[in-house]
Tab-separated table of C-alpha atoms and ligand atoms in Angstrom:
chain	number	residue	atom	x	y	z
A	3	UNK	CA	-8.514	-25.899	-179.287
A	4	UNK	CA	-8.421	-24.539	-182.897
A	5	UNK	CA	-7.869	-20.772	-182.927
A	6	UNK	CA	-11.006	-18.803	-183.963
A	7	UNK	CA	-12.480	-15.353	-184.441
A	8	UNK	CA	-16.028	-14.813	-183.241
A	9	UNK	CA	-18.432	-12.114	-184.228
A	10	UNK	CA	-22.169	-12.104	-183.841
A	11	UNK	CA	-24.583	-10.149	-186.008
A	12	UNK	CA	-27.807	-11.909	-185.057
A	13	UNK	CA	-30.717	-9.460	-185.359
A	14	UNK	CA	-33.166	-8.727	-182.612
A	15	UNK	CA	-35.399	-11.772	-182.505
A	16	UNK	CA	-38.975	-12.007	-181.231
A	17	UNK	CA	-40.011	-15.655	-181.041
A	18	UNK	CA	-43.122	-17.541	-180.032
A	19	UNK	CA	-46.674	-18.510	-180.965
A	20	UNK	CA	-48.691	-15.374	-181.191
A	21	UNK	CA	-45.597	-13.071	-181.404
A	22	UNK	CA	-47.065	-11.350	-184.463
A	23	UNK	CA	-49.015	-9.414	-181.827
A	24	UNK	CA	-45.695	-7.606	-181.029
A	25	UNK	CA	-45.433	-6.083	-184.458
A	26	UNK	CA	-46.596	-2.597	-183.593
A	27	UNK	CA	-44.309	-2.525	-180.533
A	28	UNK	CA	-41.401	-3.643	-182.717
A	29	UNK	CA	-42.149	-0.933	-185.344
A	30	UNK	CA	-42.218	1.613	-182.511
A	31	UNK	CA	-38.754	0.469	-181.405
A	32	UNK	CA	-37.465	0.873	-184.906
A	33	UNK	CA	-39.083	4.384	-185.057
A	34	UNK	CA	-41.047	3.401	-188.173
A	35	UNK	CA	-44.279	5.059	-189.089
A	36	UNK	CA	-45.035	3.899	-192.620
A	37	UNK	CA	-44.401	0.293	-193.322
A	38	UNK	CA	-44.442	-1.148	-196.882
A	39	UNK	CA	-45.629	-4.699	-196.534
A	40	UNK	CA	-43.967	-7.226	-198.915
A	41	UNK	CA	-45.189	-10.641	-200.047
A	42	UNK	CA	-45.425	-13.090	-202.935
A	43	UNK	CA	-48.708	-13.039	-204.875
A	44	UNK	CA	-49.550	-16.371	-203.244
A	45	UNK	CA	-49.244	-14.845	-199.727
A	46	UNK	CA	-51.182	-11.693	-200.530
A	47	UNK	CA	-53.915	-12.613	-197.969
A	48	UNK	CA	-51.329	-12.834	-195.239
A	49	UNK	CA	-49.855	-9.487	-196.221
A	50	UNK	CA	-53.322	-7.896	-196.290
A	51	UNK	CA	-53.948	-9.217	-192.759
A	52	UNK	CA	-50.781	-7.417	-191.584
A	53	UNK	CA	-51.716	-4.309	-193.512
A	54	UNK	CA	-55.168	-4.334	-191.857
A	55	UNK	CA	-53.688	-4.603	-188.366
A	56	UNK	CA	-51.262	-1.805	-189.084
A	57	UNK	CA	-54.033	0.483	-190.330
A	58	UNK	CA	-52.582	3.982	-190.987
A	59	UNK	CA	-49.096	2.794	-190.281
A	60	UNK	CA	-49.215	0.696	-193.443
A	61	UNK	CA	-47.940	2.630	-196.525
A	62	UNK	CA	-49.003	-0.135	-198.841
A	63	UNK	CA	-48.716	-3.639	-199.968
A	64	UNK	CA	-46.230	-4.844	-202.731
A	65	UNK	CA	-47.044	-8.480	-203.548
A	66	UNK	CA	-44.752	-9.282	-206.493
A	67	UNK	CA	-41.893	-11.014	-204.746
A	68	UNK	CA	-40.595	-14.087	-206.725
A	69	UNK	CA	-37.702	-16.482	-206.481
A	70	UNK	CA	-34.176	-15.078	-207.046
A	71	UNK	CA	-35.240	-11.370	-207.046
A	72	UNK	CA	-35.301	-10.300	-210.775
A	73	UNK	CA	-33.815	-6.798	-211.074
A	74	UNK	CA	-37.140	-5.515	-212.690
A	75	UNK	CA	-38.967	-6.594	-209.537
A	76	UNK	CA	-36.362	-5.021	-207.358
A	77	UNK	CA	-36.680	-1.713	-209.168
A	78	UNK	CA	-40.463	-1.740	-209.017
A	79	UNK	CA	-40.362	-2.358	-205.301
A	80	UNK	CA	-37.774	0.350	-204.695
A	81	UNK	CA	-39.889	2.849	-206.692
A	82	UNK	CA	-43.002	1.920	-204.714
A	83	UNK	CA	-41.154	2.350	-201.414
A	84	UNK	CA	-40.058	5.827	-202.478
A	85	UNK	CA	-43.421	6.841	-203.985
A	86	UNK	CA	-45.306	5.845	-200.806
A	87	UNK	CA	-42.736	7.428	-198.551
A	88	UNK	CA	-42.203	4.159	-196.634
A	89	UNK	CA	-39.678	4.230	-193.752
A	90	UNK	CA	-39.622	0.472	-193.194
A	91	UNK	CA	-40.239	-2.703	-195.112
A	92	UNK	CA	-42.234	-5.546	-193.392
A	93	UNK	CA	-41.246	-8.735	-195.301
A	94	UNK	CA	-43.689	-11.570	-194.671
A	95	UNK	CA	-42.815	-14.798	-196.381
A	96	UNK	CA	-39.921	-17.010	-197.287
A	97	UNK	CA	-36.476	-16.292	-198.735
A	98	UNK	CA	-38.000	-14.717	-201.890
A	99	UNK	CA	-39.804	-12.103	-200.033
A	100	UNK	CA	-36.980	-11.354	-197.563
A	101	UNK	CA	-34.748	-11.151	-200.600
A	102	UNK	CA	-36.938	-8.491	-202.155
A	103	UNK	CA	-36.712	-6.484	-198.903
A	104	UNK	CA	-32.964	-6.819	-199.081
A	105	UNK	CA	-32.929	-5.576	-202.638
A	106	UNK	CA	-34.716	-2.306	-201.503
A	107	UNK	CA	-32.463	-1.962	-198.430
A	108	UNK	CA	-29.267	-2.425	-200.552
A	109	UNK	CA	-30.035	0.864	-202.288
A	110	UNK	CA	-31.897	2.869	-199.714
A	111	UNK	CA	-30.885	1.330	-196.277
A	112	UNK	CA	-34.599	1.043	-195.546
A	113	UNK	CA	-34.866	-0.999	-192.345
A	114	UNK	CA	-36.365	-4.428	-192.729
A	115	UNK	CA	-38.671	-6.134	-190.193
A	116	UNK	CA	-38.847	-9.841	-191.360
A	117	UNK	CA	-41.641	-12.300	-190.572
A	118	UNK	CA	-40.383	-15.601	-191.925
A	119	UNK	CA	-42.942	-18.185	-192.974
A	120	UNK	CA	-40.446	-20.835	-194.265
A	121	UNK	CA	-37.298	-22.313	-192.785
A	122	UNK	CA	-34.820	-20.931	-195.354
A	123	UNK	CA	-33.066	-18.535	-192.946
A	124	UNK	CA	-32.412	-15.515	-195.176
A	125	UNK	CA	-33.793	-13.225	-192.475
A	126	UNK	CA	-30.579	-13.961	-190.338
A	127	UNK	CA	-28.055	-13.139	-193.049
A	128	UNK	CA	-26.514	-10.053	-194.643
A	129	UNK	CA	-26.498	-11.931	-197.952
A	130	UNK	CA	-28.399	-10.411	-200.890
A	131	UNK	CA	-29.010	-11.756	-204.356
A	132	UNK	CA	-30.362	-10.092	-207.467
A	133	UNK	CA	-30.809	-11.678	-210.954
A	134	UNK	CA	-30.165	-9.689	-214.011
A	135	UNK	CA	-29.994	-11.023	-217.594
A	136	UNK	CA	-30.304	-14.585	-216.303
A	137	UNK	CA	-27.291	-14.156	-214.008
A	138	UNK	CA	-27.673	-14.047	-210.218
A	139	UNK	CA	-25.276	-11.710	-208.408
A	140	UNK	CA	-24.870	-12.177	-204.656
A	141	UNK	CA	-23.059	-10.205	-202.054
A	142	UNK	CA	-22.793	-9.368	-198.345
A	143	UNK	CA	-23.836	-5.993	-197.064
A	144	UNK	CA	-24.620	-5.034	-193.502
A	145	UNK	CA	-27.560	-2.733	-194.844
A	146	UNK	CA	-29.548	-5.734	-195.949
A	147	UNK	CA	-29.560	-7.603	-192.552
A	148	UNK	CA	-33.111	-7.269	-191.100
A	149	UNK	CA	-33.194	-5.131	-187.973
A	150	UNK	CA	-35.921	-7.227	-186.331
A	151	UNK	CA	-37.206	-10.717	-186.920
A	152	UNK	CA	-40.581	-11.887	-185.624
A	153	UNK	CA	-40.905	-15.701	-185.663
A	154	UNK	CA	-44.504	-16.753	-185.152
A	155	UNK	CA	-44.930	-20.549	-185.694
A	156	UNK	CA	-48.582	-20.079	-186.513
A	157	UNK	CA	-47.613	-18.474	-189.770
A	158	UNK	CA	-45.810	-21.591	-190.730
A	159	UNK	CA	-48.637	-24.020	-190.336
A	160	UNK	CA	-49.933	-23.222	-193.879
A	161	UNK	CA	-46.640	-24.156	-195.449
A	162	UNK	CA	-47.415	-27.267	-197.566
A	163	UNK	CA	-45.825	-30.469	-196.071
A	164	UNK	CA	-43.622	-31.028	-199.093
A	165	UNK	CA	-42.132	-27.573	-198.853
A	166	UNK	CA	-41.924	-27.960	-195.091
A	167	UNK	CA	-39.633	-30.890	-195.455
A	168	UNK	CA	-37.336	-29.455	-198.122
A	169	UNK	CA	-37.227	-25.969	-196.546
A	170	UNK	CA	-36.236	-27.529	-193.226
A	171	UNK	CA	-33.484	-29.636	-194.815
A	172	UNK	CA	-32.344	-26.463	-196.571
A	173	UNK	CA	-31.823	-25.081	-193.025
A	174	UNK	CA	-30.033	-28.168	-191.921
A	175	UNK	CA	-27.619	-27.769	-194.905
A	176	UNK	CA	-26.672	-24.282	-193.695
A	177	UNK	CA	-25.768	-25.697	-190.240
A	178	UNK	CA	-23.972	-28.822	-191.670
A	179	UNK	CA	-21.692	-26.711	-193.804
A	180	UNK	CA	-21.224	-24.268	-190.906
A	181	UNK	CA	-19.830	-27.055	-188.839
A	182	UNK	CA	-16.946	-27.629	-191.221
A	183	UNK	CA	-16.451	-24.029	-192.387
A	184	UNK	CA	-12.969	-22.681	-192.550
A	185	UNK	CA	-14.060	-19.889	-190.249
A	186	UNK	CA	-16.184	-21.969	-187.868
A	187	UNK	CA	-16.132	-20.915	-184.315
A	188	UNK	CA	-17.337	-22.722	-181.164
A	189	UNK	CA	-20.509	-20.679	-180.576
A	190	UNK	CA	-21.867	-20.986	-184.190
A	191	UNK	CA	-20.948	-24.671	-184.100
A	192	UNK	CA	-23.190	-25.067	-180.966
A	193	UNK	CA	-25.960	-23.287	-182.774
A	194	UNK	CA	-25.491	-25.477	-185.803
A	195	UNK	CA	-25.671	-28.741	-183.936
A	196	UNK	CA	-28.660	-27.607	-181.821
A	197	UNK	CA	-30.395	-26.339	-184.949
A	198	UNK	CA	-29.994	-29.694	-186.781
A	199	UNK	CA	-31.072	-31.577	-183.695
A	200	UNK	CA	-34.255	-29.492	-183.230
A	201	UNK	CA	-35.286	-29.800	-186.865
A	202	UNK	CA	-34.486	-33.517	-187.253
A	203	UNK	CA	-36.596	-34.200	-184.132
A	204	UNK	CA	-39.566	-31.915	-184.966
A	205	UNK	CA	-39.880	-32.469	-188.696
A	206	UNK	CA	-41.550	-35.932	-188.521
A	207	UNK	CA	-44.080	-34.469	-186.015
A	208	UNK	CA	-44.795	-31.604	-188.413
A	209	UNK	CA	-45.424	-34.021	-191.217
A	210	UNK	CA	-47.647	-36.216	-189.074
A	211	UNK	CA	-49.722	-33.181	-188.122
A	212	UNK	CA	-48.951	-29.976	-190.015
A	213	UNK	CA	-51.163	-27.938	-187.564
A	214	UNK	CA	-49.071	-29.107	-184.559
A	215	UNK	CA	-47.850	-25.731	-183.341
A	216	UNK	CA	-45.328	-27.123	-180.828
A	217	UNK	CA	-43.626	-29.094	-183.637
A	218	UNK	CA	-43.861	-26.091	-185.995
A	219	UNK	CA	-42.266	-23.978	-183.243
A	220	UNK	CA	-39.404	-26.464	-182.743
A	221	UNK	CA	-38.739	-26.503	-186.437
A	222	UNK	CA	-38.747	-22.717	-186.614
A	223	UNK	CA	-36.478	-22.472	-183.621
A	224	UNK	CA	-34.031	-24.792	-185.454
A	225	UNK	CA	-34.337	-22.777	-188.674
A	226	UNK	CA	-33.469	-19.592	-186.679
A	227	UNK	CA	-30.305	-21.234	-185.368
A	228	UNK	CA	-29.296	-22.685	-188.782
A	229	UNK	CA	-29.965	-19.235	-190.398
A	230	UNK	CA	-27.769	-17.537	-187.793
A	231	UNK	CA	-24.935	-19.942	-188.863
A	232	UNK	CA	-25.456	-19.134	-192.485
A	233	UNK	CA	-25.224	-15.472	-191.694
A	234	UNK	CA	-21.896	-15.867	-189.837
A	235	UNK	CA	-19.642	-18.398	-191.455
A	236	UNK	CA	-18.635	-19.377	-194.938
A	237	UNK	CA	-20.373	-22.040	-196.967
A	238	UNK	CA	-18.594	-24.687	-199.062
A	239	UNK	CA	-19.232	-27.285	-201.725
A	240	UNK	CA	-22.865	-28.045	-201.041
A	241	UNK	CA	-23.949	-24.397	-201.353
A	242	UNK	CA	-21.750	-23.946	-204.435
A	243	UNK	CA	-23.400	-26.962	-206.064
A	244	UNK	CA	-26.926	-25.749	-205.181
A	245	UNK	CA	-26.176	-22.206	-206.316
A	246	UNK	CA	-24.872	-23.637	-209.701
A	247	UNK	CA	-27.853	-26.023	-210.202
A	248	UNK	CA	-30.410	-23.313	-209.208
A	249	UNK	CA	-28.815	-20.501	-211.224
A	250	UNK	CA	-27.781	-22.366	-214.403
A	251	UNK	CA	-30.462	-25.113	-214.609
A	252	UNK	CA	-33.331	-23.254	-212.863
A	253	UNK	CA	-33.849	-26.102	-210.375
A	254	UNK	CA	-36.111	-25.369	-207.368
A	255	UNK	CA	-34.213	-24.059	-204.374
A	256	UNK	CA	-35.236	-26.037	-201.267
A	257	UNK	CA	-35.644	-29.432	-203.222
A	258	UNK	CA	-32.154	-29.016	-204.711
A	259	UNK	CA	-30.627	-28.487	-201.316
A	260	UNK	CA	-32.465	-31.539	-200.066
A	261	UNK	CA	-31.224	-33.769	-202.807
A	262	UNK	CA	-27.679	-32.628	-202.952
A	263	UNK	CA	-26.887	-32.508	-199.155
A	264	UNK	CA	-26.266	-36.290	-198.597
A	265	UNK	CA	-23.870	-36.408	-201.488
A	266	UNK	CA	-22.005	-33.233	-200.513
A	267	UNK	CA	-21.586	-34.595	-196.974
A	268	UNK	CA	-20.428	-37.897	-198.428
A	269	UNK	CA	-17.769	-36.050	-200.530
A	270	UNK	CA	-16.459	-34.150	-197.497
A	271	UNK	CA	-16.879	-37.017	-194.955
A	272	UNK	CA	-13.265	-38.111	-194.610
A	273	UNK	CA	-11.951	-34.549	-194.625
A	274	UNK	CA	-14.103	-33.219	-191.818
A	275	UNK	CA	-14.625	-36.160	-189.361
A	276	UNK	CA	-15.422	-34.116	-186.280
A	277	UNK	CA	-18.121	-32.117	-188.066
A	278	UNK	CA	-19.658	-35.242	-189.539
A	279	UNK	CA	-19.766	-36.877	-186.113
A	280	UNK	CA	-21.622	-33.824	-184.753
A	281	UNK	CA	-24.074	-33.737	-187.712
A	282	UNK	CA	-24.701	-37.592	-187.310
A	283	UNK	CA	-25.362	-37.049	-183.556
A	284	UNK	CA	-27.714	-34.143	-184.201
A	285	UNK	CA	-29.623	-36.238	-186.788
A	286	UNK	CA	-29.736	-39.158	-184.450
A	287	UNK	CA	-28.083	-41.214	-187.243
A	288	UNK	CA	-25.180	-43.501	-187.645
A	289	UNK	CA	-23.482	-41.290	-190.247
A	290	UNK	CA	-24.078	-37.848	-191.595
A	291	UNK	CA	-24.618	-38.510	-195.311
A	292	UNK	CA	-26.950	-41.533	-194.861
A	293	UNK	CA	-28.773	-39.671	-191.991
A	294	UNK	CA	-29.448	-36.694	-194.286
A	295	UNK	CA	-30.555	-39.062	-197.099
A	296	UNK	CA	-32.851	-41.228	-194.876
A	297	UNK	CA	-34.459	-38.152	-193.315
A	298	UNK	CA	-35.459	-36.776	-196.686
A	299	UNK	CA	-36.561	-40.129	-198.124
A	300	UNK	CA	-38.603	-41.159	-195.041
A	301	UNK	CA	-40.506	-37.885	-195.092
A	302	UNK	CA	-41.313	-38.205	-198.817
A	303	UNK	CA	-38.989	-35.525	-200.159
A	304	UNK	CA	-37.450	-35.762	-203.656
A	305	UNK	CA	-34.134	-37.586	-203.574
A	306	UNK	CA	-33.048	-37.485	-207.276
A	307	UNK	CA	-32.110	-34.475	-209.372
A	308	UNK	CA	-33.734	-36.196	-212.384
A	309	UNK	CA	-37.090	-35.863	-210.628
A	310	UNK	CA	-36.790	-32.022	-210.280
A	311	UNK	CA	-36.020	-31.194	-213.852
A	312	UNK	CA	-32.205	-31.699	-214.192
A	313	UNK	CA	-31.210	-33.139	-217.573
A	314	UNK	CA	-28.535	-35.776	-217.440
A	315	UNK	CA	-26.851	-34.120	-220.305
A	316	UNK	CA	-26.226	-31.108	-218.082
A	317	UNK	CA	-24.137	-32.941	-215.480
A	318	UNK	CA	-20.784	-32.283	-217.168
A	319	UNK	CA	-21.475	-28.633	-217.450
A	320	UNK	CA	-22.689	-28.511	-213.810
A	321	UNK	CA	-19.460	-30.231	-212.619
A	322	UNK	CA	-17.410	-27.693	-214.631
A	323	UNK	CA	-19.306	-24.708	-213.230
A	324	UNK	CA	-19.205	-26.043	-209.608
A	325	UNK	CA	-15.412	-26.383	-209.788
A	326	UNK	CA	-14.854	-22.835	-211.327
A	327	UNK	CA	-14.427	-20.035	-208.813
A	328	UNK	CA	-15.109	-22.650	-206.117
A	329	UNK	CA	-15.783	-21.797	-202.515
A	330	UNK	CA	-13.294	-22.995	-199.986
A	331	UNK	CA	-14.003	-26.680	-199.081
A	332	UNK	CA	-12.451	-29.052	-196.538
A	333	UNK	CA	-11.590	-31.501	-199.395
A	334	UNK	CA	-10.066	-30.151	-202.525
A	335	UNK	CA	-12.492	-30.109	-205.498
A	336	UNK	CA	-11.637	-32.865	-208.037
A	337	UNK	CA	-13.681	-32.491	-211.232
A	338	UNK	CA	-14.079	-36.283	-211.782
A	339	UNK	CA	-15.192	-36.887	-208.205
A	340	UNK	CA	-17.685	-33.966	-208.378
A	341	UNK	CA	-18.983	-35.344	-211.664
A	342	UNK	CA	-19.555	-38.662	-209.945
A	343	UNK	CA	-21.185	-36.951	-206.983
A	344	UNK	CA	-23.652	-35.280	-209.406
A	345	UNK	CA	-24.335	-38.580	-211.112
A	346	UNK	CA	-25.252	-40.167	-207.825
A	347	UNK	CA	-27.462	-37.213	-206.923
A	348	UNK	CA	-29.133	-37.328	-210.319
A	349	UNK	CA	-29.948	-41.028	-209.812
A	350	UNK	CA	-30.918	-40.582	-206.167
A	351	UNK	CA	-28.568	-43.318	-204.861
A	352	UNK	CA	-28.086	-43.653	-201.128
A	353	UNK	CA	-24.545	-42.547	-200.131
A	354	UNK	CA	-22.257	-45.431	-199.207
B	3	NAD	P1	-39.974	-18.869	-201.258
B	3	NAD	O1	-39.797	-17.703	-200.431
B	3	NAD	O2	-39.652	-18.753	-202.704
B	3	NAD	O3	-41.388	-19.498	-201.050
B	3	NAD	C1	-41.827	-20.625	-201.842
B	3	NAD	C2	-43.409	-20.485	-202.024
B	3	NAD	O4	-43.989	-20.831	-200.753
B	3	NAD	C3	-43.895	-19.100	-202.388
B	3	NAD	O5	-44.927	-19.224	-203.305
B	3	NAD	C4	-44.434	-18.644	-201.039
B	3	NAD	O6	-45.336	-17.596	-201.174
B	3	NAD	C5	-44.967	-19.818	-200.389
B	3	NAD	N1	-44.958	-19.805	-198.935
B	3	NAD	C6	-43.969	-19.389	-198.127
B	3	NAD	N2	-44.394	-19.605	-196.882
B	3	NAD	C7	-45.646	-20.075	-196.842
B	3	NAD	C8	-46.533	-20.443	-195.899
B	3	NAD	N3	-46.236	-20.367	-194.580
B	3	NAD	N4	-47.725	-20.913	-196.306
B	3	NAD	C9	-48.064	-21.025	-197.580
B	3	NAD	N5	-47.149	-20.749	-198.603
B	3	NAD	C10	-45.988	-20.203	-198.178
B	3	NAD	O7	-39.074	-20.143	-200.712
B	3	NAD	P2	-37.801	-20.203	-199.755
B	3	NAD	O8	-37.203	-21.529	-199.945
B	3	NAD	O9	-38.139	-19.714	-198.416
B	3	NAD	O10	-36.817	-19.093	-200.414
B	3	NAD	C11	-36.003	-19.444	-201.535
B	3	NAD	C12	-35.322	-18.146	-201.990
B	3	NAD	O11	-34.601	-17.575	-200.931
B	3	NAD	C13	-34.224	-18.469	-203.021
B	3	NAD	O12	-34.252	-17.434	-204.007
B	3	NAD	C14	-32.933	-18.481	-202.256
B	3	NAD	O13	-31.802	-18.146	-203.042
B	3	NAD	C15	-33.221	-17.427	-201.210
B	3	NAD	N6	-32.436	-17.620	-199.946
B	3	NAD	C16	-31.581	-16.646	-199.632
B	3	NAD	C17	-30.830	-16.726	-198.403
B	3	NAD	C18	-29.942	-15.609	-198.104
B	3	NAD	O14	-29.279	-15.640	-197.039
B	3	NAD	N7	-29.809	-14.546	-198.857
B	3	NAD	C19	-30.968	-17.798	-197.630
B	3	NAD	C20	-31.901	-18.790	-197.932
B	3	NAD	C21	-32.624	-18.699	-199.160
């Protein structure tokens, strides 16, 4: 048995169809009286529904969450929370909205109650990100970890099928890298394998019938587990590549994760055989890299970076950035091999 250190920081979780009905009780438990509801502009109607059910306990709605939390938006949200005398943020949405809640909490320690509507997993992590002058800074801080998370699969049934696939594979990527993390531990590895298994089994059912609440629930359950892994153990090459491609080339978050994952797994395959066997088993596939590729392709997700706006002329720079200040990785990073990985991902080739 490999030596390990285990620590859990999984927030209080309320899970199940209809669990949004527990919102008031959960706010009571937090001692919150004036909740500021956060959302993207696209999910304003969902936020208004929550504001309506909270009645006087709603301090207001701030609907300007966008990807990567620009500092200007963070400042505006912080000012709104102070002006309205909010004592809690209710973040309803995906990683962008949770991220905005975290930006407020980072400064004020305002407690966050998150209601995720994608599979990205940010609600389970103490990781924040804020973009200033085109550069995204990230960090870990216990103040930004939501205190309570309500997972209601009914809120995910409106997630478009394309985003459902890529968001769910984004979740799988957290678990896959968690299985070969330097600080992996047996409990989070169990969560990781079960998370991948649940998503891989449920995702085709979601795509066949996006209103299938059982399938949606299974996917969200998997996303919860995968998010818990992301929050607990270190990430490696795959997340570094996606961070680089998203931050420096403005590529879409979930799609980039979906495209890169098979190639990052292929790169690490020989260096992490036990993790790869667990990923493959959870995917129900012969091998982890091809299993991840086939899952994405079969469900109609993009499989080539060239199809999501990556210029081929940027691949050299991406390889250079990804190997600078690199995260720990089971296989040492070799610039030439990373460049080749990116070429394959750009073309959308199936891993060997
Ligand atoms: P997102 O939050 O940006 O949402 C994408 C779009 O889908 C938005 O327009 C949103 O309003 C819409 N949407 C979300 N749920 C919906 C639903 N159920 N029905 C209809 N529309 C819906 O996407 P995301 O992939 O969840 O989050 C990406 C962001 O989160 C990135 O900035 C990423 O860096 C961050 N992130 C952070 C962490 C962390 O631990 N800090 C983890 C994962 C992702």
